Short mmCIF file of C-alpha atoms in Angstrom, two decimals:
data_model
loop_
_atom_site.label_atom_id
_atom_site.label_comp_id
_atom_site.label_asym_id
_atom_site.label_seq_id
_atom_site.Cartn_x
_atom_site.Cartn_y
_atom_site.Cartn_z
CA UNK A 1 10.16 20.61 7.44
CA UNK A 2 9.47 20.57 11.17
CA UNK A 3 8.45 18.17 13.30
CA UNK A 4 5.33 18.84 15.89
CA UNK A 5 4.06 17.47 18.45
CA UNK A 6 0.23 18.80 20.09
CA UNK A 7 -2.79 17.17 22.13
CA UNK A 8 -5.68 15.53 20.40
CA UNK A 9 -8.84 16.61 22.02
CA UNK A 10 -10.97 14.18 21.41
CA UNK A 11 -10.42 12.38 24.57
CA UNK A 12 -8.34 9.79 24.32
CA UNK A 13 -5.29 11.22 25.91
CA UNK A 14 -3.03 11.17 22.71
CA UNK A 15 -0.42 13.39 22.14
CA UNK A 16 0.20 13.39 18.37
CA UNK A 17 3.18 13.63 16.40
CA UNK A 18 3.74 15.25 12.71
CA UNK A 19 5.50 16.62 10.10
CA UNK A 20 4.85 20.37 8.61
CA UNK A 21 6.34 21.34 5.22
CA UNK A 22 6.47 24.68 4.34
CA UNK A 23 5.98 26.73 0.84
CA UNK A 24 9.32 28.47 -1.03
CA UNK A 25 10.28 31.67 0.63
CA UNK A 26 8.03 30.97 3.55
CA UNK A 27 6.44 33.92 5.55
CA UNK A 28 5.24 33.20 9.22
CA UNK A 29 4.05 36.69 8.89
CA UNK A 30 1.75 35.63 6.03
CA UNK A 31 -1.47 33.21 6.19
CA UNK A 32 -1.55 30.26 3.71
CA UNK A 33 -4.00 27.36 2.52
CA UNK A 34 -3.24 24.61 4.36
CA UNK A 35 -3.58 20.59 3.45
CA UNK A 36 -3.88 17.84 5.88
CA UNK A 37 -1.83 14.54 4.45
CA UNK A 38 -3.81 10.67 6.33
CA UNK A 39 -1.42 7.80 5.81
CA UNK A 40 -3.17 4.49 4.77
CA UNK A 41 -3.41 1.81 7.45
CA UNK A 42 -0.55 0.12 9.11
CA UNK A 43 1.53 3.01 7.85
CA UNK A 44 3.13 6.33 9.30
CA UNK A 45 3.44 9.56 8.29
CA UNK A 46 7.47 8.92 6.85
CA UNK A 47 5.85 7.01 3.93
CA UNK A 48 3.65 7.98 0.97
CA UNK A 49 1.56 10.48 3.09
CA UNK A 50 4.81 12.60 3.78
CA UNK A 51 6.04 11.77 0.01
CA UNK A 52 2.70 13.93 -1.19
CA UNK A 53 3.32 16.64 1.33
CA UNK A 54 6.70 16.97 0.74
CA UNK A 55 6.07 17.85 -2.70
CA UNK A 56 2.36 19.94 -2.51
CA UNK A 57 3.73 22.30 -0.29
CA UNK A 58 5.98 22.77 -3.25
CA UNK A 59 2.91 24.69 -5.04
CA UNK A 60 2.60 27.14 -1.98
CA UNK A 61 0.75 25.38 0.42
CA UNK A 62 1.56 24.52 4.65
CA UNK A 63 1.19 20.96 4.32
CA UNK A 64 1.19 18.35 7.08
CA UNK A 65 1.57 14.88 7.54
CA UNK A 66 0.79 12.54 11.07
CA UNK A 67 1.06 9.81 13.10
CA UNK A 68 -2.13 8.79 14.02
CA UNK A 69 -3.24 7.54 17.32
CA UNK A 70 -1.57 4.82 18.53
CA UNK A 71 0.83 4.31 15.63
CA UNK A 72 4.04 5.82 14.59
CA UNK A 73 5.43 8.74 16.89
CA UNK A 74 1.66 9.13 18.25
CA UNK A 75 0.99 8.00 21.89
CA UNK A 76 -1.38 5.45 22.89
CA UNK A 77 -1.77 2.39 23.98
CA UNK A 78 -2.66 -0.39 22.64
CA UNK A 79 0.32 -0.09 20.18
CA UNK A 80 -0.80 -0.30 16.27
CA UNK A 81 -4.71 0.15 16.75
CA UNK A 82 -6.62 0.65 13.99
CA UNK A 83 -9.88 1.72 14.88
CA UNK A 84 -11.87 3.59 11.89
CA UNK A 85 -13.72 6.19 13.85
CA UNK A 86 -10.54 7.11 16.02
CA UNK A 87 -8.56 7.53 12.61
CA UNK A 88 -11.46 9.88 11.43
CA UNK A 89 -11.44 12.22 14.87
CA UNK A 90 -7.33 11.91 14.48
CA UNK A 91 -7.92 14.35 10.96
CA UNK A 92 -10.16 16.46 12.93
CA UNK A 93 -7.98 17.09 15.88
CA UNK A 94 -4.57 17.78 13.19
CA UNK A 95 -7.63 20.57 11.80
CA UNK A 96 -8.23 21.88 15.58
CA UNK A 97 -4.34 22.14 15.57
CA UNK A 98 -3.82 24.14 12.30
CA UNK A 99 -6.51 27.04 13.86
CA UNK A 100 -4.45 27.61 16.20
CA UNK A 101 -1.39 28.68 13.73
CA UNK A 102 -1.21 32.21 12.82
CA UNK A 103 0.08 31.39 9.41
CA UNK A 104 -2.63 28.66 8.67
CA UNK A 105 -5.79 30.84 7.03
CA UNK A 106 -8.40 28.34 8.83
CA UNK A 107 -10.85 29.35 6.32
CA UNK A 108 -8.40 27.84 3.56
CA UNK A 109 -8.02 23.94 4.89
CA UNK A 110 -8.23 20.70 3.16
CA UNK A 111 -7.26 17.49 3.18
CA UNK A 112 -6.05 14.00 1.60
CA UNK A 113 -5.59 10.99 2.11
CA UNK A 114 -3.86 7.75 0.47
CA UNK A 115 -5.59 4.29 0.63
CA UNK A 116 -7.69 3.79 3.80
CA UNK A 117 -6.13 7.11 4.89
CA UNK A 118 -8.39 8.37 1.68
CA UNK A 119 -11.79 6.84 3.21
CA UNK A 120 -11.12 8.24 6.58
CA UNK A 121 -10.85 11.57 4.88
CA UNK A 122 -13.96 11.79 3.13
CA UNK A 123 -15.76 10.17 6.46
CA UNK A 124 -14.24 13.48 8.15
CA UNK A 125 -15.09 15.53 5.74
CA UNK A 126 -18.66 14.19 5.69
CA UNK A 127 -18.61 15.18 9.39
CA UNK A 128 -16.47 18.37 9.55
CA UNK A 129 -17.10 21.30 7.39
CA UNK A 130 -14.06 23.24 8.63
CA UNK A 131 -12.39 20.89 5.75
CA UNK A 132 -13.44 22.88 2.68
CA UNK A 133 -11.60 20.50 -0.55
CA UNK A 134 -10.23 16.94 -0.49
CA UNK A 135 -8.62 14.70 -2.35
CA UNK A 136 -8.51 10.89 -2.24
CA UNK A 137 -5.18 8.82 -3.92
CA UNK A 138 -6.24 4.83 -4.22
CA UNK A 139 -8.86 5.26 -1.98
CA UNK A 140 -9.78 2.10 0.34
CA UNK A 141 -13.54 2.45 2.22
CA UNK A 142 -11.88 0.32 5.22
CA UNK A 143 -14.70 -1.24 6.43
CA UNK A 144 -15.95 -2.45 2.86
CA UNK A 145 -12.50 -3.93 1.75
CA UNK A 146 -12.36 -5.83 4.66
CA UNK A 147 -15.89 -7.17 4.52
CA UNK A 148 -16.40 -7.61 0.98
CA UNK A 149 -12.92 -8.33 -0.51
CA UNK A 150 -10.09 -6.17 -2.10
CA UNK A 151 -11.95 -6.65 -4.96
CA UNK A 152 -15.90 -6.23 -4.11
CA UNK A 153 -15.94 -10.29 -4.75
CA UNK A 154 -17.79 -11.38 -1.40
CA UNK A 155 -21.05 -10.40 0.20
CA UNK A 156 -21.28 -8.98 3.79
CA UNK A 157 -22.24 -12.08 5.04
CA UNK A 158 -18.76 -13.38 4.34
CA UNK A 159 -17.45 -11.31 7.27
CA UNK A 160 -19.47 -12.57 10.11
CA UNK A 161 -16.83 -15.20 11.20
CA UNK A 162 -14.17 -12.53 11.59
CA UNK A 163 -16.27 -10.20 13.51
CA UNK A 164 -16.60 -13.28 15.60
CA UNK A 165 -13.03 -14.10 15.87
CA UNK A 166 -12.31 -10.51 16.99
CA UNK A 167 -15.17 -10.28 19.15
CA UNK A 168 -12.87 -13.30 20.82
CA UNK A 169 -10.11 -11.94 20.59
CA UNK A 170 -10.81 -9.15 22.82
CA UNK A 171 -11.80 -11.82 25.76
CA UNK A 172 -8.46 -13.37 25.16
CA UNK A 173 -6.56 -9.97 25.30
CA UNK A 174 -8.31 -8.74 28.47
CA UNK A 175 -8.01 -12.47 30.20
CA UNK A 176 -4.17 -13.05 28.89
CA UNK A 177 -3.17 -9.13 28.93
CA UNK A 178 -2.13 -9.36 25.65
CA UNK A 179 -3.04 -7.85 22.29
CA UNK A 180 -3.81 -10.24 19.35
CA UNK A 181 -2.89 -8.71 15.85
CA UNK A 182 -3.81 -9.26 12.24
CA UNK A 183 -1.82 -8.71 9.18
CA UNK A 184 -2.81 -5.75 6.78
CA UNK A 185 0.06 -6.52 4.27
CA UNK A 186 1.08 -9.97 3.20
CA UNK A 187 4.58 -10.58 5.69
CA UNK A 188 6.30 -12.77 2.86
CA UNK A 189 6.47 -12.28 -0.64
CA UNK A 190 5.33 -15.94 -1.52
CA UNK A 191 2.18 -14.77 0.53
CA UNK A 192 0.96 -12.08 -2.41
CA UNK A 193 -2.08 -13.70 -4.34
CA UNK A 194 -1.63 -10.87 -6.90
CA UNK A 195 0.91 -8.50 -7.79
CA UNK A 196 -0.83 -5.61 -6.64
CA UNK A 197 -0.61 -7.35 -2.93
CA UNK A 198 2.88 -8.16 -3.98
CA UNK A 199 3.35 -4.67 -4.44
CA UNK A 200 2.03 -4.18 -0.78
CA UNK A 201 4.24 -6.68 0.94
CA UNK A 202 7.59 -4.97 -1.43
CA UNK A 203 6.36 -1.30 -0.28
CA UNK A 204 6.02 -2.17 3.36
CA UNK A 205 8.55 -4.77 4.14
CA UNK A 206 11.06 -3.81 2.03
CA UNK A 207 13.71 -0.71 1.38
CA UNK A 208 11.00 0.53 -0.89
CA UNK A 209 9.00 1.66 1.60
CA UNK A 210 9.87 0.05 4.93
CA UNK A 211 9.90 2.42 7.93
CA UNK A 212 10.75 1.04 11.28
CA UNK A 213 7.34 2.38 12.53
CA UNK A 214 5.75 0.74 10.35
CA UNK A 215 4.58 -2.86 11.12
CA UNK A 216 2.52 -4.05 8.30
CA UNK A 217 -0.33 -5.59 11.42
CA UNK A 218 -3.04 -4.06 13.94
CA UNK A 219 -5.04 -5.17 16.67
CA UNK A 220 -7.05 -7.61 16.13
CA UNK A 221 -9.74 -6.22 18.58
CA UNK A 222 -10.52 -3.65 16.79
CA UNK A 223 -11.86 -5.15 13.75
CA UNK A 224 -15.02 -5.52 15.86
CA UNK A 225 -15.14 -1.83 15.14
CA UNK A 226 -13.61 -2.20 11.49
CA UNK A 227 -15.73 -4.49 9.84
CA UNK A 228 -18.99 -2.96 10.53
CA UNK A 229 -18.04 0.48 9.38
CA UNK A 230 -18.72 2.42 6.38
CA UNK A 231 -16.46 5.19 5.59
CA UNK A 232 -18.73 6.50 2.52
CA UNK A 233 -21.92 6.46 5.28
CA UNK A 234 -24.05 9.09 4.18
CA UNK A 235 -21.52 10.97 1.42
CA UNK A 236 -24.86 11.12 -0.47
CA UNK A 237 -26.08 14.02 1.82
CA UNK A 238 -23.24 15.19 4.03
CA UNK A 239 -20.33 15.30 1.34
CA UNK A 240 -20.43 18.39 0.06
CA UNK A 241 -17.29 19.62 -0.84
CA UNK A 242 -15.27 20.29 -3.68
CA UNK A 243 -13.71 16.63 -3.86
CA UNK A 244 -11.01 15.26 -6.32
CA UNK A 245 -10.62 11.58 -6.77
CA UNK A 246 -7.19 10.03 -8.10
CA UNK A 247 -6.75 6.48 -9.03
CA UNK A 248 -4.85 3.92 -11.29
CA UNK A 249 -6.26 2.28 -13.79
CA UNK A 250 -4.83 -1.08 -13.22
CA UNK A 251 -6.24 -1.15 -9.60
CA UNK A 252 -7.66 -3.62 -7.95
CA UNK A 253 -9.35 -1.12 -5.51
CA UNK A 254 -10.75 1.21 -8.59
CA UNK A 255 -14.40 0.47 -7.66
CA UNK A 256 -14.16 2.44 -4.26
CA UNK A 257 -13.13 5.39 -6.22
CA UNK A 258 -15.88 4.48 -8.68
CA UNK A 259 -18.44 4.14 -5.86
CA UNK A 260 -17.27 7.22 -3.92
CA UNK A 261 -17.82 9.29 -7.29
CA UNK A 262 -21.07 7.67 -7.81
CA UNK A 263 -21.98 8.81 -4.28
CA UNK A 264 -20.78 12.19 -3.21
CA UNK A 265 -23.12 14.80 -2.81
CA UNK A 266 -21.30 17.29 -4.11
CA UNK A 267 -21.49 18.52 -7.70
CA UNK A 268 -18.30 19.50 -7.95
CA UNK A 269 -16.78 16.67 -8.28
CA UNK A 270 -13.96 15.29 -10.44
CA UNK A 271 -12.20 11.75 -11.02
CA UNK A 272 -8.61 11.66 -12.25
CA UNK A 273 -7.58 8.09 -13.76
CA UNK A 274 -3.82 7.39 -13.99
CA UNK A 275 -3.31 5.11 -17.05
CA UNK A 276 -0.88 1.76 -15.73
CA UNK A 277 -1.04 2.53 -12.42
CA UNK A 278 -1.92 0.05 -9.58
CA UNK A 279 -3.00 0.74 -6.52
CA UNK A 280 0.09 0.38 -4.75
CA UNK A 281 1.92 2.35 -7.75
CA UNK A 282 0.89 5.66 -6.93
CA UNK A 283 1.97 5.50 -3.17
CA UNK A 284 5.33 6.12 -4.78
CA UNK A 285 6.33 5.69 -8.10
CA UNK A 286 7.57 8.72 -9.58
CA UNK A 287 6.19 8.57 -12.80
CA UNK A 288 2.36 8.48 -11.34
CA UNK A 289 2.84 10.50 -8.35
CA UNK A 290 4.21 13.33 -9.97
CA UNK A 291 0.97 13.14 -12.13
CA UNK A 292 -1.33 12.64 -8.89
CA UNK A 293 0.57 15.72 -7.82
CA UNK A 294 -0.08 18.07 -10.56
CA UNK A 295 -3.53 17.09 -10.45
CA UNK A 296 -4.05 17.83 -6.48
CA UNK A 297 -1.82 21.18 -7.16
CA UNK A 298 -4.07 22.58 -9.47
CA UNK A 299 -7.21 21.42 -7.61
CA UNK A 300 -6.23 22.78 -4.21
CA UNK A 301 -5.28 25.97 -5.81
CA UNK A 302 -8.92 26.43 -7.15
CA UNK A 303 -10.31 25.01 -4.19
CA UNK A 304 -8.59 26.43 -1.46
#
């Protein structure tokens, strides 16, 4: 593994931070497929996204795994914002970066991502055709969670008082120079209403999962951005790649991977259901990711 550091174009001023993993008996002379790893929200590249890459590049793939703007290692300022369409230029930028490897085959690049790391992939590749296969593990379409519930149980009407909140929230910051946040994981245990969200307080806030880094909040301002947005936004036209689809079948968040599925584009298209497996389950349980694994293995290998 090495760590890397390279300038985002897309003109923010970010210098981003990752981690490549290399194939057995690595060749710099050679040129290899290469796979681009999105960590969910609130999370860095240390956690489930560098778990998957750790182990795909295993199957002889350069595999890598980032910070993304203003989180983790990645500059930026304000600290731990989580705006959707910045997240979706971030994957394009870490694609501008592998062209310019002489061991990446840029011809040969795709991408994956975990939770709302998943959505931001397919909204890249819906944009940017220089990804030619993804892959989505528990996929979360951002924008829709947030507006309509973890569990599709609220209209979009429902949202309109937290647009208005953070619409507010961005006079306060600019008046008070400070940065309101918002929690994406519950903080305490006893704040779970599920499991599953127990799960996400246990992966994030505790040795399970738990990276210094990684803060479990964002800004607040930027759900004026967030809860307007639609990561699937035209996948019924633009998304047109080979794409693989990987979720539990215990999830709470199955019906994004049932409505991406339903609206891809492409025709080659395939949905891989992990029997028991949460949502949370698969960003690191060894029993289901190893399964995830195989599954992205032999679809990137076809693919790619």
């Amino acid at each position: 593994m090495k760590k890397v550091s390279f300038y985002n174009y897309n003109g923010q001023g970010i210098t981003m931070v990752a981690n490549v993993f290399f194939p057995p008996e690595f060749d710099e002379k050679k040129q290899y497929p290469a796979i681009i790893f999105t960590h969910p929200a609130g999370g860095v590249k240390e956690q489930t996204s560098g778990l998957y890459a750790r182990q795909i590049a295993q199957a002889g793939f350069v595999t890598i795994a980032f910070d993304a703007s203003y989180q983790g290692e990645s500059s930026g300022l304000p600290r731990h914002l989580e705006n959707p369409y910045i997240r979706v230029e971030d994957i394009s930028a870490v694609v501008d970066y592998l062209t310019t490897l002489e061991y990446v085959d840029a011809a040969r690049i795709g991408a994956a991502g975990i939770c709302a790391g998943g959505g931001y992939t397919v909204n890249a590749a819906i944009n940017d055709k220089r990804i030619k296969a993804l892959a989505t593990v528990s996929a979360a379409n951002f924008g829709a969670m947030m507006r309509n519930g973890w569990t599709n149980n609220q209209d979009d009407a429902a949202a309109l008082p937290m647009l208005k909140q953070a619409a507010e929230a961005r006079t306060k910051d600019r008046l008070n120079n400070t940065y309101q946040t918002v929690p994406l994981v519950p903080l305490k245990e006893e704040d779970a209403p599920t499991e599953e969200m127990r799960q996400a307080w246990e992966y994030y806030k505790t040795p399970r999962g738990a990276h210094p880094n990684s803060v479990g909040y964002a800004t607040f301002r930027n759900f004026t951005q967030v809860l307007t947005y639609d990561a699937f936004f035209k996948a019924n036209v633009f998304l047109t790649q080979p794409l693989l689809v990987i979720y539990g079948t215990q999830a709470d968040s199955k019906w994004v991977s049932e409505r991406l599925m339903a609206e891809a584009a492409t025709k080659d298209k395939q949905a891989v259901e992990i029997a028991g497996a949460n949502h949370m389950e698969l960003y690191d349980k060894p029993e289901y990711v190893s399964q995830a694994v195989a599954a992205m293995d032999k679809f990137f290998a076809a693919k790619l």
